[in-house]
Each structure stands twice: as C-alpha cells, then as structure tokens.
Coordinates of C-alpha atoms in Angstrom, one line a residue:
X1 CA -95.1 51.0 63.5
X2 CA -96.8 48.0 65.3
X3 CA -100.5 48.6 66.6
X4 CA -101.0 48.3 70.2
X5 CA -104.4 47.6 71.7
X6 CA -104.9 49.2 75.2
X7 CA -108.0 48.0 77.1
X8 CA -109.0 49.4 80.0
X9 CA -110.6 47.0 82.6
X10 CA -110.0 47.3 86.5
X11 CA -110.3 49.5 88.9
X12 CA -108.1 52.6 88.6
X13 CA -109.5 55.7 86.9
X14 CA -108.7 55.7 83.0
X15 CA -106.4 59.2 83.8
X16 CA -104.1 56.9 85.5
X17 CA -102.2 56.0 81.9
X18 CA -101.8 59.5 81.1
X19 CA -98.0 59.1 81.8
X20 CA -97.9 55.5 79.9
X21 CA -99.7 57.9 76.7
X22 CA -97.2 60.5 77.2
X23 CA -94.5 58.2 77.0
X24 CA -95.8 56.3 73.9
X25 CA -96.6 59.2 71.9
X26 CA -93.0 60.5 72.5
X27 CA -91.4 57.7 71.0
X28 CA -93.7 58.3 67.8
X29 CA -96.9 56.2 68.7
X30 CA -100.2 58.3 68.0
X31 CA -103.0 57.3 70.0
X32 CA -106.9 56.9 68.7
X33 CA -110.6 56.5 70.2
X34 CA -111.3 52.5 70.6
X35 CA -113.9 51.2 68.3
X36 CA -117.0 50.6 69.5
X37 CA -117.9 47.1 68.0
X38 CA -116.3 43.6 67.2
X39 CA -117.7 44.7 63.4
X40 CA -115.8 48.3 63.3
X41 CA -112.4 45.8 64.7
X42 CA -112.4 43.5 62.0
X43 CA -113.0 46.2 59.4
X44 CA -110.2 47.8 60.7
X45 CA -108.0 45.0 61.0
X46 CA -108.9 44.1 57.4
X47 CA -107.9 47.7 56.3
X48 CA -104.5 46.9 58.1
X49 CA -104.2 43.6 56.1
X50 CA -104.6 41.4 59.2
X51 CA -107.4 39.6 57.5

C-alpha cells in the first residue's frame, strides 16, 4: 500500500481528522507516530527503498 504523509500545520485542533483516520484505516491504511527528525525520514525512507 502507498505511504501517505499527513502533516499537520494550521489552525484547527489535530482531533479534527479523526473522521479522515477513521476512514483511512477502514480501507486498510494503518496509521503511525510522525518521526521526529529529517535524519529518522530518510532512514525510513531508505528502509522503504526510496533512497
């Protein structure tokens, strides 16, 4: 399944996209914690291959 990045970066609280999660996760998408540094997303993308 293809990776979707979600950033959160305006105004509305973060427990606005609960129904966008729901919905993603019923169609088979699992959702994670973000990574915390531009180091731990390029070791992450090179465990995917990206790199």
């Amino acid at each position: 399944m293809s990776l979707i990045v979600f950033s959160h970066a305006n105004s509305f609280p973060a427990g606005t996209y609960g129904v966008l999660f729901k919905k993603l996760r019923s169609r088979g998408f699992t959702m994670e914690k973000p990574v915390a540094t531009a180091a731990a997303i390029e070791a992450a993308l090179l465990n995917l291959g990206a790199g």
